[in-house]
């Protein structure tokens, strides 16, 4: 299979085919019936970073270790996508597109990158890579996660992502761009709401590559319409595919892509799963095991 073919597409077919009782399952968004038909599983691999769709299945066995991909080629792809969006906003390319439509010739001088703070929400393998890439490009980078992290050159903060009057608010304060790469858990849906948008810089840009449910859509649209936010680059949505009549499709300040910021690349994913399987068969400790109580 050519390397650029998404592993998840290749797997779509096999998840539907008649099953034998297996020891190990490798899945991406399987139907709920899958786990009923597979009562003997001893290990489940998720072909992606986010396990929210799996954890939502009542049939998912809770006594079987669930492993998620860690980076496996996705971190580089995500960092590239985020950099493209951040640079687009930083250089004001949206503004120039509007000026072009109006026939206006109006040069702007971008501020020094070090004075243009970018925040990364979620600092795991993926968020960490994004923060490092932004730092390497000279931006002033802040990171926020539930637990403490240390990343060279990045101002990392920790705490609850609902506390806009506490550490989360101080993380958001004056951000010119906010990148969300949070895993979706029971307690972080809707963290990016109207209160969060009052803390970032006026005209800030929002980039969501985590899960659509983190954003309160009505609040985002209101903040864009009021000019509190300057634009949004969205790759993930609460409902996917995005319904045809959704206002994001035609909003002049929204740029969207169909959940492609980091497709699982075949080779690294296969290698990572094969290595973990071999380790498991040798009786060695597993890595990348999902903590069911934490939700990622
Ligand atoms: C993609 O959204 C993933 O969870 O890997």
Short mmCIF file of C-alpha atoms and ligand atoms in Angstrom, two decimals:
data_model
loop_
_atom_site.label_atom_id
_atom_site.label_comp_id
_atom_site.label_asym_id
_atom_site.label_seq_id
_atom_site.Cartn_x
_atom_site.Cartn_y
_atom_site.Cartn_z
CA UNK A 1 0.00 0.00 0.00
CA UNK A 2 1.50 3.39 -0.89
CA UNK A 3 2.82 5.16 2.19
CA UNK A 4 0.55 8.17 1.73
CA UNK A 5 -2.60 6.03 1.97
CA UNK A 6 -4.13 6.56 5.37
CA UNK A 7 -3.92 3.45 7.51
CA UNK A 8 -7.40 4.21 8.76
CA UNK A 9 -8.89 4.01 5.26
CA UNK A 10 -7.17 0.68 4.68
CA UNK A 11 -8.64 -0.59 7.92
CA UNK A 12 -12.19 0.56 7.28
CA UNK A 13 -12.91 -2.53 5.19
CA UNK A 14 -11.39 -5.07 7.52
CA UNK A 15 -13.38 -3.77 10.51
CA UNK A 16 -16.55 -4.63 8.65
CA UNK A 17 -15.54 -8.12 7.54
CA UNK A 18 -16.60 -11.36 9.23
CA UNK A 19 -14.64 -11.77 12.39
CA UNK A 20 -12.80 -14.56 14.14
CA UNK A 21 -12.20 -14.35 17.90
CA UNK A 22 -8.93 -12.42 18.06
CA UNK A 23 -6.46 -11.70 20.88
CA UNK A 24 -5.50 -8.29 19.59
CA UNK A 25 -7.58 -5.65 17.79
CA UNK A 26 -6.23 -2.67 15.82
CA UNK A 27 -9.10 -0.24 15.32
CA UNK A 28 -10.16 3.26 14.33
CA UNK A 29 -13.73 4.24 15.21
CA UNK A 30 -15.09 0.67 15.06
CA UNK A 31 -18.86 0.10 15.26
CA UNK A 32 -20.10 -0.73 18.78
CA UNK A 33 -20.94 -4.27 17.64
CA UNK A 34 -17.25 -4.96 16.97
CA UNK A 35 -16.43 -5.50 20.65
CA UNK A 36 -19.48 -7.73 21.17
CA UNK A 37 -18.21 -9.92 18.35
CA UNK A 38 -14.70 -9.97 19.87
CA UNK A 39 -15.11 -11.26 23.42
CA UNK A 40 -11.58 -12.66 23.76
CA UNK A 41 -9.49 -9.54 23.18
CA UNK A 42 -6.42 -9.10 25.37
CA UNK A 43 -5.11 -5.87 23.80
CA UNK A 44 -6.66 -3.06 21.75
CA UNK A 45 -4.65 -0.61 19.62
CA UNK A 46 -6.25 2.69 18.55
CA UNK A 47 -5.03 3.89 15.16
CA UNK A 48 -4.85 7.49 16.23
CA UNK A 49 -4.02 9.69 19.17
CA UNK A 50 -7.56 10.47 20.35
CA UNK A 51 -9.52 7.70 22.04
CA UNK A 52 -12.68 9.71 22.75
CA UNK A 53 -14.76 7.84 20.14
CA UNK A 54 -13.68 4.48 21.58
CA UNK A 55 -14.30 5.48 25.19
CA UNK A 56 -17.81 6.54 24.20
CA UNK A 57 -18.64 2.95 23.19
CA UNK A 58 -20.42 1.09 26.00
CA UNK A 59 -19.14 -2.16 24.47
CA UNK A 60 -15.42 -1.28 24.86
CA UNK A 61 -13.97 -3.78 27.36
CA UNK A 62 -12.59 -1.82 30.34
CA UNK A 63 -10.42 -4.66 31.62
CA UNK A 64 -8.39 -4.86 28.38
CA UNK A 65 -5.43 -2.47 27.93
CA UNK A 66 -6.16 0.17 25.29
CA UNK A 67 -3.11 1.69 23.58
CA UNK A 68 -3.06 4.86 21.52
CA UNK A 69 -0.52 5.93 18.96
CA UNK A 70 2.13 8.25 20.33
CA UNK A 71 3.33 10.65 17.64
CA UNK A 72 3.88 7.89 15.01
CA UNK A 73 4.45 10.52 12.35
CA UNK A 74 1.51 12.68 13.42
CA UNK A 75 3.47 15.22 15.46
CA UNK A 76 5.45 16.48 12.45
CA UNK A 77 2.32 16.71 10.32
CA UNK A 78 0.43 18.61 13.02
CA UNK A 79 3.32 21.00 13.65
CA UNK A 80 3.46 21.73 9.92
CA UNK A 81 -0.30 22.42 9.73
CA UNK A 82 -0.22 24.68 12.79
CA UNK A 83 2.86 26.56 11.56
CA UNK A 84 1.14 27.22 8.24
CA UNK A 85 -1.93 28.60 10.03
CA UNK A 86 0.09 30.67 12.53
CA UNK A 87 2.31 32.17 9.83
CA UNK A 88 -0.78 32.96 7.73
CA UNK A 89 -2.27 34.89 10.65
CA UNK A 90 1.02 36.48 11.73
CA UNK A 91 1.75 37.83 8.25
CA UNK A 92 -1.84 39.08 7.93
CA UNK A 93 -2.55 37.11 4.76
CA UNK A 94 -6.29 37.10 5.59
CA UNK A 95 -6.18 40.87 5.94
CA UNK A 96 -4.44 41.22 2.56
CA UNK A 97 -7.04 38.92 0.95
CA UNK A 98 -9.76 41.29 2.16
CA UNK A 99 -7.76 44.30 1.00
CA UNK A 100 -7.29 42.72 -2.42
CA UNK A 101 -11.05 42.18 -2.73
CA UNK A 102 -11.51 45.88 -1.93
CA UNK A 103 -8.69 46.99 -4.26
CA UNK A 104 -6.67 48.40 -1.35
CA UNK A 105 -2.87 48.75 -1.27
CA UNK A 106 -2.07 49.00 2.41
CA UNK A 107 1.27 47.59 3.65
CA UNK A 108 1.52 46.41 7.29
CA UNK A 109 4.67 45.74 9.28
CA UNK A 110 4.45 42.50 11.29
CA UNK A 111 5.58 42.89 14.93
CA UNK A 112 8.72 41.03 16.05
CA UNK A 113 7.80 37.35 16.47
CA UNK A 114 9.06 37.37 20.03
CA UNK A 115 6.36 39.94 20.83
CA UNK A 116 3.59 37.89 19.25
CA UNK A 117 2.54 35.29 21.84
CA UNK A 118 1.17 31.95 20.69
CA UNK A 119 -0.43 29.53 23.16
CA UNK A 120 -0.58 25.77 22.84
CA UNK A 121 -3.32 24.05 24.82
CA UNK A 122 -2.39 20.41 25.45
CA UNK A 123 1.28 19.48 25.82
CA UNK A 124 1.51 15.74 25.17
CA UNK A 125 3.57 14.22 22.37
CA UNK A 126 1.64 16.28 19.80
CA UNK A 127 1.26 19.60 21.64
CA UNK A 128 4.89 19.43 22.72
CA UNK A 129 6.05 19.05 19.12
CA UNK A 130 3.85 21.98 18.06
CA UNK A 131 5.20 24.19 20.85
CA UNK A 132 8.81 23.33 19.96
CA UNK A 133 8.21 24.07 16.26
CA UNK A 134 6.66 27.46 17.05
CA UNK A 135 9.53 28.29 19.40
CA UNK A 136 12.05 27.27 16.73
CA UNK A 137 10.35 29.81 14.45
CA UNK A 138 10.93 32.57 16.95
CA UNK A 139 7.44 33.01 18.40
CA UNK A 140 6.89 33.67 22.09
CA UNK A 141 5.30 30.35 23.04
CA UNK A 142 3.19 29.54 26.08
CA UNK A 143 1.89 26.07 26.87
CA UNK A 144 -0.93 24.89 29.08
CA UNK A 145 -1.76 21.39 30.24
CA UNK A 146 -3.44 19.65 33.13
CA UNK A 147 -0.10 18.42 34.49
CA UNK A 148 3.29 20.15 34.70
CA UNK A 149 5.56 20.01 31.62
CA UNK A 150 9.01 21.44 30.87
CA UNK A 151 9.86 22.35 27.28
CA UNK A 152 12.96 24.39 26.46
CA UNK A 153 12.07 27.97 25.60
CA UNK A 154 8.33 27.47 26.25
CA UNK A 155 6.52 29.08 29.17
CA UNK A 156 4.62 26.00 30.43
CA UNK A 157 1.74 26.37 32.86
CA UNK A 158 -0.50 23.76 34.44
CA UNK A 159 -3.98 23.65 35.89
CA UNK A 160 -7.66 23.25 35.15
CA UNK A 161 -8.72 24.56 31.74
CA UNK A 162 -11.95 26.08 33.08
CA UNK A 163 -10.40 28.53 35.45
CA UNK A 164 -10.32 31.69 33.31
CA UNK A 165 -9.68 33.74 36.45
CA UNK A 166 -6.70 31.61 37.46
CA UNK A 167 -3.71 30.05 35.72
CA UNK A 168 -5.70 29.24 32.56
CA UNK A 169 -6.68 32.91 32.25
CA UNK A 170 -3.07 34.00 32.70
CA UNK A 171 -2.07 31.55 29.97
CA UNK A 172 -4.68 33.05 27.63
CA UNK A 173 -3.89 36.69 28.47
CA UNK A 174 -2.99 38.63 25.34
CA UNK A 175 -2.39 35.60 23.11
CA UNK A 176 -2.30 36.50 19.41
CA UNK A 177 -2.90 32.90 18.41
CA UNK A 178 -4.29 29.99 20.39
CA UNK A 179 -3.74 26.40 19.25
CA UNK A 180 -5.83 23.65 20.82
CA UNK A 181 -4.64 20.06 20.62
CA UNK A 182 -6.36 18.82 23.77
CA UNK A 183 -7.65 15.27 24.02
CA UNK A 184 -11.42 15.24 24.55
CA UNK A 185 -12.28 14.09 28.08
CA UNK A 186 -15.38 14.15 30.24
CA UNK A 187 -14.37 17.43 31.87
CA UNK A 188 -12.95 19.58 29.06
CA UNK A 189 -15.78 19.84 26.50
CA UNK A 190 -16.65 23.49 25.90
CA UNK A 191 -13.55 24.98 27.58
CA UNK A 192 -13.13 27.46 24.74
CA UNK A 193 -16.15 29.66 25.35
CA UNK A 194 -16.99 33.37 25.50
CA UNK A 195 -15.10 33.79 28.80
CA UNK A 196 -11.90 32.46 27.21
CA UNK A 197 -12.18 34.87 24.27
CA UNK A 198 -12.28 37.87 26.61
CA UNK A 199 -8.71 37.05 27.72
CA UNK A 200 -6.89 36.71 24.38
CA UNK A 201 -5.68 39.73 22.36
CA UNK A 202 -8.36 41.52 20.34
CA UNK A 203 -8.25 40.07 16.82
CA UNK A 204 -6.51 36.84 17.92
CA UNK A 205 -6.57 33.74 15.73
CA UNK A 206 -7.82 30.34 16.93
CA UNK A 207 -6.51 27.06 15.53
CA UNK A 208 -8.27 23.84 16.53
CA UNK A 209 -6.64 20.51 15.74
CA UNK A 210 -7.84 18.72 18.90
CA UNK A 211 -11.55 17.97 18.96
CA UNK A 212 -14.48 20.13 17.87
CA UNK A 213 -16.26 19.69 21.21
CA UNK A 214 -13.72 21.91 22.99
CA UNK A 215 -15.15 24.96 21.25
CA UNK A 216 -18.57 26.42 22.06
CA UNK A 217 -19.49 27.13 18.44
CA UNK A 218 -22.06 29.87 19.08
CA UNK A 219 -19.52 31.75 21.25
CA UNK A 220 -16.82 31.40 18.59
CA UNK A 221 -19.13 32.78 15.88
CA UNK A 222 -20.18 35.67 18.14
CA UNK A 223 -16.53 36.52 18.95
CA UNK A 224 -15.59 36.43 15.24
CA UNK A 225 -18.54 38.63 14.32
CA UNK A 226 -17.70 41.12 17.08
CA UNK A 227 -14.03 41.29 15.99
CA UNK A 228 -12.86 39.97 19.36
CA UNK A 229 -11.36 37.12 17.34
CA UNK A 230 -9.77 37.87 13.97
CA UNK A 231 -10.08 34.41 12.47
CA UNK A 232 -10.26 30.68 13.04
CA UNK A 233 -8.58 27.74 11.34
CA UNK A 234 -10.59 24.64 12.17
CA UNK A 235 -9.74 21.04 11.33
CA UNK A 236 -12.09 19.31 13.77
CA UNK A 237 -15.79 19.73 14.50
CA UNK A 238 -18.34 18.54 17.03
CA UNK A 239 -20.16 16.79 14.16
CA UNK A 240 -18.09 15.34 11.31
CA UNK A 241 -18.48 15.59 8.39
CA UNK A 242 -19.48 19.20 9.08
CA UNK A 243 -23.21 19.46 8.18
CA UNK A 244 -23.82 21.22 4.84
CA UNK A 245 -25.82 24.05 6.41
CA UNK A 246 -23.32 24.81 9.17
CA UNK A 247 -22.39 28.53 9.36
CA UNK A 248 -18.63 27.70 9.49
CA UNK A 249 -18.71 26.69 5.82
CA UNK A 250 -19.33 30.20 4.55
CA UNK A 251 -18.06 32.39 7.37
CA UNK A 252 -15.57 34.91 5.96
CA UNK A 253 -13.27 34.57 9.01
CA UNK A 254 -13.24 30.77 9.18
CA UNK A 255 -10.89 28.55 7.22
CA UNK A 256 -11.66 24.88 7.56
CA UNK A 257 -10.21 21.53 6.55
CA UNK A 258 -11.87 18.08 6.81
CA UNK A 259 -9.96 16.61 9.80
CA UNK A 260 -6.72 16.15 7.89
CA UNK A 261 -4.15 18.01 9.98
CA UNK A 262 -2.50 14.68 10.88
CA UNK A 263 -3.64 11.59 9.03
CA UNK A 264 -2.09 8.47 10.50
CA UNK A 265 0.84 7.62 8.21
CA UNK A 266 1.11 3.92 7.40
CA UNK A 267 4.77 3.11 8.00
CA UNK A 268 5.44 4.69 11.42
CA UNK A 269 2.09 3.50 12.78
CA UNK A 270 2.72 -0.10 11.70
CA UNK A 271 6.24 0.02 13.13
CA UNK A 272 5.04 1.42 16.46
CA UNK A 273 2.27 -1.16 16.81
CA UNK A 274 4.56 -4.04 15.76
CA UNK A 275 7.20 -2.99 18.31
CA UNK A 276 4.64 -2.78 21.10
CA UNK A 277 3.12 -6.12 20.16
CA UNK A 278 6.55 -7.74 20.27
CA UNK A 279 7.23 -6.16 23.66
CA UNK A 280 3.85 -7.37 24.95
CA UNK A 281 4.58 -10.92 23.79
CA UNK A 282 7.92 -10.80 25.61
CA UNK A 283 6.02 -9.79 28.74
CA UNK A 284 7.56 -6.29 28.87
CA UNK A 285 5.64 -3.26 30.18
CA UNK A 286 3.36 -1.52 27.66
CA UNK A 287 3.71 2.13 26.67
CA UNK A 288 0.96 4.48 25.50
CA UNK A 289 -1.69 2.76 27.64
CA UNK A 290 -4.84 4.86 28.07
CA UNK A 291 -5.78 5.73 31.63
CA UNK A 292 -9.54 5.11 31.63
CA UNK A 293 -10.13 7.37 34.63
CA UNK A 294 -8.29 10.28 32.97
CA UNK A 295 -9.82 9.64 29.56
CA UNK A 296 -6.64 9.73 27.43
C1 LIG B 1 -7.00 12.19 15.10
O1 LIG B 1 -7.87 12.96 15.28
C2 LIG B 1 -6.44 11.31 16.08
O2 LIG B 1 -7.00 11.23 17.17
O3 LIG B 1 -5.44 10.66 15.79
#
